[in-house]
Short mmCIF file of C-alpha atoms in Angstrom, two decimals:
data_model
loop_
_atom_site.label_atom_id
_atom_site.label_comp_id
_atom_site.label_asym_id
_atom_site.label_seq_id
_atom_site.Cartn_x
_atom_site.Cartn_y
_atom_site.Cartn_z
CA UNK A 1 19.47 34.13 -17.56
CA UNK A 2 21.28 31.23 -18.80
CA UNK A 3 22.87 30.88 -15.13
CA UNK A 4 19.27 30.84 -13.51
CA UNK A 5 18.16 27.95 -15.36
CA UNK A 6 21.06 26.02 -15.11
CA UNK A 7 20.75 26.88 -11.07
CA UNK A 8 17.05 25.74 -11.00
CA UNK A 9 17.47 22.63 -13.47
CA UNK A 10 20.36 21.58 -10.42
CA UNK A 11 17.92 22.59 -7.83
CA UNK A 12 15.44 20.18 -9.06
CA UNK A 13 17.27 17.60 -10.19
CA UNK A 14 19.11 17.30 -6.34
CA UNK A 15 15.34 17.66 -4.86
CA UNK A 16 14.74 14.43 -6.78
CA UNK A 17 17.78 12.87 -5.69
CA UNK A 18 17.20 13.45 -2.31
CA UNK A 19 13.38 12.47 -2.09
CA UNK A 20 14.09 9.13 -3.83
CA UNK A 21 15.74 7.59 -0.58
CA UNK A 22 12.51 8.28 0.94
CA UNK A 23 10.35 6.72 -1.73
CA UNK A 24 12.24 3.58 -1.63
CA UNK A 25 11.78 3.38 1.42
CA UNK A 26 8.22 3.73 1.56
CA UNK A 27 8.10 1.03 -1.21
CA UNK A 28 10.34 -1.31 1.07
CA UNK A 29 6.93 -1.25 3.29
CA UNK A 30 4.65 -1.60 1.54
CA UNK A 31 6.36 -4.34 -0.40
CA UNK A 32 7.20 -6.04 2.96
CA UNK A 33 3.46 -6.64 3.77
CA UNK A 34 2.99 -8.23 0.53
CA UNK A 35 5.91 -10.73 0.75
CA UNK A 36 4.57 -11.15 4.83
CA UNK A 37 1.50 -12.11 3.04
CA UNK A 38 2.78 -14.67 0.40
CA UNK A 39 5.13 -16.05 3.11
CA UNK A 40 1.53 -16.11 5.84
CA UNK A 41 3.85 -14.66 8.59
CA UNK A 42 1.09 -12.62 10.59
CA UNK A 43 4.44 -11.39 13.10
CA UNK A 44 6.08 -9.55 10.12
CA UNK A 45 3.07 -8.24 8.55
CA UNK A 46 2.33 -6.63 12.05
CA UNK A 47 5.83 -5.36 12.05
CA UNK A 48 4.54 -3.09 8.88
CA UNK A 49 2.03 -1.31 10.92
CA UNK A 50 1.71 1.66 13.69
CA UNK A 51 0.25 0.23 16.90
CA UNK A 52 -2.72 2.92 16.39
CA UNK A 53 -3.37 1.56 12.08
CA UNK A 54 -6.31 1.18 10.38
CA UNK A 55 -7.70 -1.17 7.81
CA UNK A 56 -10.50 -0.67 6.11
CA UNK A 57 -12.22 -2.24 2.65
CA UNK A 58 -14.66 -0.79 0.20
CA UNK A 59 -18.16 -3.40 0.43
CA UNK A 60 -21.44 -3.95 -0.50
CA UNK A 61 -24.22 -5.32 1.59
CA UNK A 62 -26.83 -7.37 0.17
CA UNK A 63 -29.05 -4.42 -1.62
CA UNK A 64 -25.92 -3.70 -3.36
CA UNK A 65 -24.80 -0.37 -1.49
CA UNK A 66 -21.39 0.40 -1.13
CA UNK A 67 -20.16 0.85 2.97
CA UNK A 68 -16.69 1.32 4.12
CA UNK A 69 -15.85 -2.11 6.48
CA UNK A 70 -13.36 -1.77 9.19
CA UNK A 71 -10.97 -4.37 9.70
CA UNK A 72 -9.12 -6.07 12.68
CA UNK A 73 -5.29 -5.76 11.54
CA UNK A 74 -4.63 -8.62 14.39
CA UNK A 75 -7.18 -10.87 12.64
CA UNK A 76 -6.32 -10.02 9.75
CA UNK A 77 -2.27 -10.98 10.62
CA UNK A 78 -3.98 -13.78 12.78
CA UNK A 79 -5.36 -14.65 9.33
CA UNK A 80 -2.53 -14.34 7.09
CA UNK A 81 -0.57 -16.19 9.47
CA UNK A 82 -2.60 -19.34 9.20
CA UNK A 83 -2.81 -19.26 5.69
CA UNK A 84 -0.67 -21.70 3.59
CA UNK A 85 2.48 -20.45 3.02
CA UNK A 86 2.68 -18.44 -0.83
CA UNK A 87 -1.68 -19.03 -1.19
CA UNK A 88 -1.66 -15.19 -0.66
CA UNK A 89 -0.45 -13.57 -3.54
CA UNK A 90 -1.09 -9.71 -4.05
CA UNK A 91 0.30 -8.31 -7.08
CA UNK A 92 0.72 -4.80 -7.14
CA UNK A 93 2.67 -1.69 -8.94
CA UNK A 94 3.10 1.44 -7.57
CA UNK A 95 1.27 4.10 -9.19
CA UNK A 96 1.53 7.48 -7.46
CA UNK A 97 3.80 7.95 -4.12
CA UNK A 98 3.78 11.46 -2.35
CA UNK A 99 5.80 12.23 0.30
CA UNK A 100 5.69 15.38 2.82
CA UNK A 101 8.04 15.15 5.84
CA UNK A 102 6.86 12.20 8.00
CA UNK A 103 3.97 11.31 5.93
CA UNK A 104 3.64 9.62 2.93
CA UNK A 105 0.48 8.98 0.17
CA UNK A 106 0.82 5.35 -1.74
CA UNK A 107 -1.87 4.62 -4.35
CA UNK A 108 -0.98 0.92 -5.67
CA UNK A 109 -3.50 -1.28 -8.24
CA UNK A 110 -3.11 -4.96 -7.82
CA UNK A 111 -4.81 -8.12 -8.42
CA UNK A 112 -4.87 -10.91 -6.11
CA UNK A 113 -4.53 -14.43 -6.20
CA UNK A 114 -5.45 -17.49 -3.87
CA UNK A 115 -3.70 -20.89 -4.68
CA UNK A 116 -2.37 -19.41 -8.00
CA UNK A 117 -5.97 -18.74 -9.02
CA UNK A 118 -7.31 -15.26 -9.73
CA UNK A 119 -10.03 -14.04 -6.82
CA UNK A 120 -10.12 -10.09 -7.31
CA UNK A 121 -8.30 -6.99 -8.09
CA UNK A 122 -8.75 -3.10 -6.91
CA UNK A 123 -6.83 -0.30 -5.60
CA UNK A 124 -5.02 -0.15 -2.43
CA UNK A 125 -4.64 3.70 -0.72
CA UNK A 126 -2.23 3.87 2.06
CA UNK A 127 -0.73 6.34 4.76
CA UNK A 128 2.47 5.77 5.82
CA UNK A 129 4.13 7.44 8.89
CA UNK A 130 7.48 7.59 9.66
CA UNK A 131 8.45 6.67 13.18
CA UNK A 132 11.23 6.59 15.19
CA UNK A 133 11.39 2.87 13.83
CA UNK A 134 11.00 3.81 10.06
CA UNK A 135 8.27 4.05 8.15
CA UNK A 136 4.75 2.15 9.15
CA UNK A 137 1.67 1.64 7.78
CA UNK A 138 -1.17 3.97 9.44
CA UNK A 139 -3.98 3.52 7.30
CA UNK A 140 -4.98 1.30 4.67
CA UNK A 141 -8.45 0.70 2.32
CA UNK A 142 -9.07 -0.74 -0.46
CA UNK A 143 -11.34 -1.52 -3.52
CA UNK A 144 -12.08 -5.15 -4.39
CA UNK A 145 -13.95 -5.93 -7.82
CA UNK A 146 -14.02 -9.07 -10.16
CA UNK A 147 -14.29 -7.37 -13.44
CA UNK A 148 -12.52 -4.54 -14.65
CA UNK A 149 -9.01 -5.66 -13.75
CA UNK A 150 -5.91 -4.60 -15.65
#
């Protein structure tokens, strides 16, 4: 009996091992688009994303009802790229990361700043794939709120 646990406590100790490559990976990806951002270089920020991604952003209209608004990730690069360079600055940690084969879950708070000043925080949810290239960014949406930050 003794043997058995030993066994398993290996078994899941080496599963660990083994997905943590992945993970950082995953990380180095979603980090990338954040340092794209801060450095407003719209061509590496593209270089995050599958050619078929998705952005999207939790929104209100002007009654105050919440509506998911899709994004243009070209205009949005387009946009980052003309930015002055470190005025985007999203700050995030990563709070949950799952990972099954070629797909990957990434839940990350942040806050964001513009110019060094505060403008909003939220959650970000991604999908990652990985591709022949690595992993890329298939999805994103997000929350974006003024109060409630951490």
């Amino acid at each position: 009996m003794k043997l058995l646990k030993i066994i398993f406590l290996l078994l899941l100790i080496s599963g660990k091992a083994r997905s943590q490559p992945a993970e950082d990976s995953v990380k180095a990806v979603v980090n990338l688009l954040f340092s794209a951002m801060k450095a407003s270089d719209g061509t590496l920020l593209l270089s995050c994303f599958a050619d078929s991604a998705l952005l999207q952003t939790m929104a209100k209209d002007k009654e105050g009802k919440q509506f998911v608004k899709n994004e243009s990730i070209k205009e949005f690069a387009n946009s980052v790229g003309s930015a002055p360079k470190a005025a985007l600055d999203e700050r995030i940690s990563f709070d949950m990361i799952k990972i099954d084969g070629s797909l990957a879950s990434v839940w990350t708070p942040y806050s964001f700043y513009y110019n060094g000043k505060f403008s909003h925080c939220g959650v970000n949810s991604f999908q990652l794939v990985r591709t022949a290239l690595g992993w890329k960014i298939q999805y994103i949406i997000d929350t974006r709120r003024k109060v409630g930050c951490l």
